[in-house]
Amino acid sequence: MRKLDTSRLVIATHNAGKLKEIGALLAPYGITCLSAGALGLPEPAETGTTFVENALIKAHAAARAAQMPALADDSGMSVAALGGRPGVYTADWAERQWFEGEPGRDWYMAMGKVEGMLCQLGPEVDRSCWFSCVLAIAWPDGDSVTYEGRVDGTYRWPPRGTMGFGYDPVFVPKGRDVTFAELAPEEKHRISHRADAFAKLVKDQFTA
Amino acid sequence: MRKLDTSRLVIATHNAGKLKEIGALLAPYGITCLSAGALGLPEPAETGTTFVENALIKAHAAARAAQMPALADDSGMSVAALGGRPGVYTADWAERQWFEGEPGRDWYMAMGKVEGMLCQLGPEVDRSCWFSCVLAIAWPDGDSVTYEGRVDGTYRWPPRGTMGFGYDPVFVPKGRDVTFAELAPEEKHRISHRADAFAKLVKDQFTA
């Protein structure tokens, strides 16, 4: 796989928290992260139907616009019994409609949608689910590499815990008995889908 | 209140099941029910913000178009801890968005939305809820009367039972320990919000 040949990398996110997290992960390897938001780069529409496609769309758009290598991530929750949904539509499922108040995202409503659809399949339904994270690095010449991370678990109702984000309160990782939202952030970040993808990226990009 | 002065009444619904149910309820009083759908009457947009407003919109539209008295109903589920939502938007909350598959309604998803929003308020949240039904009779001259029915209960998760419709699997009526979807139809129809509204209409319209 192609390796990074510069010490500067554009992070294709307009989310300050994500930029900080990725910056901290890559600093030990001598990489300086620049924010696509701060560079004034546009946010492309995520029109892909897979995490890989969406991560590549974002990485290529940033790399072309900035004329330097760019890193993007795309992630979401997939439920086996729902054919992998919400998947790439994880964030869309959390969008409120007009009659539900101000525009924005309601993750409890989104978690409830999935729970309702699981209940429709009966009390014995398979509650296997997983978080996916795809990291894509793209170069201005159009080249790219991707790394996929995943953490498997179970969809548990009712939601529990106050830490984390999104579907964390209903996700019980395999081998544990608490949800991602009940785990200390450092413990979650050790086993998360994003940690898995970053470990693969680091192994590939930063080891001889 | 004004009383019906004809034996023919337009039922402002395009739903064959609802027409049949209402027709059976009014037949003992010598009323012949005509279907707005069969008469080719248009379905007005339900732009009201209350059950009364929506029932009146539908009844007036049918009465004007048919030039005879018309009966409409509007109904829904209200949850106390959610400020009465979904309320008049009960059916809207069940609409699938494009990323959730074919257009149509998914009541389990809708029940899950409410459950998710209740869980966000904590494990001790008040689960009081009620079904409302408003019946409106409108005359071609613009006059109208309305009758409100209601049945109180508790929002219980997970959904149980296979009978009924809409939110019935999560609604446990006061004084019972099973959901509307677990009750035989004749038993549900004895205590339902619609039965309550019809009892008021019959008392007012068909007793001396």
mmCIF file with all atom_site columns, C-alpha atoms in Angstrom, chain B residues 1 5 31 35 37 39 49-50 83 86 94 98 116 123 134-135 143 181-182 201 204-205:
data_model
loop_
_atom_site.group_PDB
_atom_site.id
_atom_site.type_symbol
_atom_site.label_atom_id
_atom_site.label_alt_id
_atom_site.label_comp_id
_atom_site.label_asym_id
_atom_site.label_entity_id
_atom_site.label_seq_id
_atom_site.pdbx_PDB_ins_code
_atom_site.Cartn_x
_atom_site.Cartn_y
_atom_site.Cartn_z
_atom_site.occupancy
_atom_site.B_iso_or_equiv
_atom_site.pdbx_formal_charge
_atom_site.auth_seq_id
_atom_site.auth_comp_id
_atom_site.auth_asym_id
_atom_site.auth_atom_id
_atom_site.pdbx_PDB_model_num
ATOM 1  C CA . MET B 1 1   ? -76.574 21.337 19.770 1.00 0.00 ? 1   MET B CA 1
ATOM 2  C CA . ASP B 1 5   ? -82.072 16.380 9.981  1.00 0.00 ? 5   ASP B CA 1
ATOM 3  C CA . ILE B 1 31  ? -78.593 6.504  9.258  1.00 0.00 ? 31  ILE B CA 1
ATOM 4  C CA . SER B 1 35  ? -68.384 7.145  1.532  1.00 0.00 ? 35  SER B CA 1
ATOM 5  C CA . GLY B 1 37  ? -64.156 8.075  -1.345 1.00 0.00 ? 37  GLY B CA 1
ATOM 6  C CA . LEU B 1 39  ? -68.493 9.941  -4.021 1.00 0.00 ? 39  LEU B CA 1
ATOM 7  C CA . THR B 1 49  ? -52.827 21.612 15.211 1.00 0.00 ? 49  THR B CA 1
ATOM 8  C CA . THR B 1 50  ? -55.553 19.886 17.241 1.00 0.00 ? 50  THR B CA 1
ATOM 9  C CA . GLY B 1 83  ? -45.956 17.312 25.986 1.00 0.00 ? 83  GLY B CA 1
ATOM 10 C CA . PRO B 1 86  ? -47.100 12.703 18.798 1.00 0.00 ? 86  PRO B CA 1
ATOM 11 C CA . ALA B 1 94  ? -44.937 6.556  11.333 1.00 0.00 ? 94  ALA B CA 1
ATOM 12 C CA . TRP B 1 98  ? -36.568 7.488  1.769  1.00 0.00 ? 98  TRP B CA 1
ATOM 13 C CA . GLY B 1 116 ? -36.614 6.227  22.811 1.00 0.00 ? 116 GLY B CA 1
ATOM 14 C CA . PRO B 1 123 ? -36.010 5.219  34.011 1.00 0.00 ? 123 PRO B CA 1
ATOM 15 C CA . VAL B 1 134 ? -62.756 13.662 17.864 1.00 0.00 ? 134 VAL B CA 1
ATOM 16 C CA . LEU B 1 135 ? -65.911 13.193 15.780 1.00 0.00 ? 135 LEU B CA 1
ATOM 17 C CA . ASP B 1 143 ? -72.577 24.770 11.011 1.00 0.00 ? 143 ASP B CA 1
ATOM 18 C CA . ALA B 1 181 ? -53.413 -5.311 20.776 1.00 0.00 ? 181 ALA B CA 1
ATOM 19 C CA . GLU B 1 182 ? -53.957 -8.191 23.224 1.00 0.00 ? 182 GLU B CA 1
ATOM 20 C CA . LEU B 1 201 ? -72.534 11.611 19.660 1.00 0.00 ? 201 LEU B CA 1
ATOM 21 C CA . ASP B 1 204 ? -76.640 13.997 21.810 1.00 0.00 ? 204 ASP B CA 1
ATOM 22 C CA . GLN B 1 205 ? -77.944 13.209 18.335 1.00 0.00 ? 205 GLN B CA 1
#
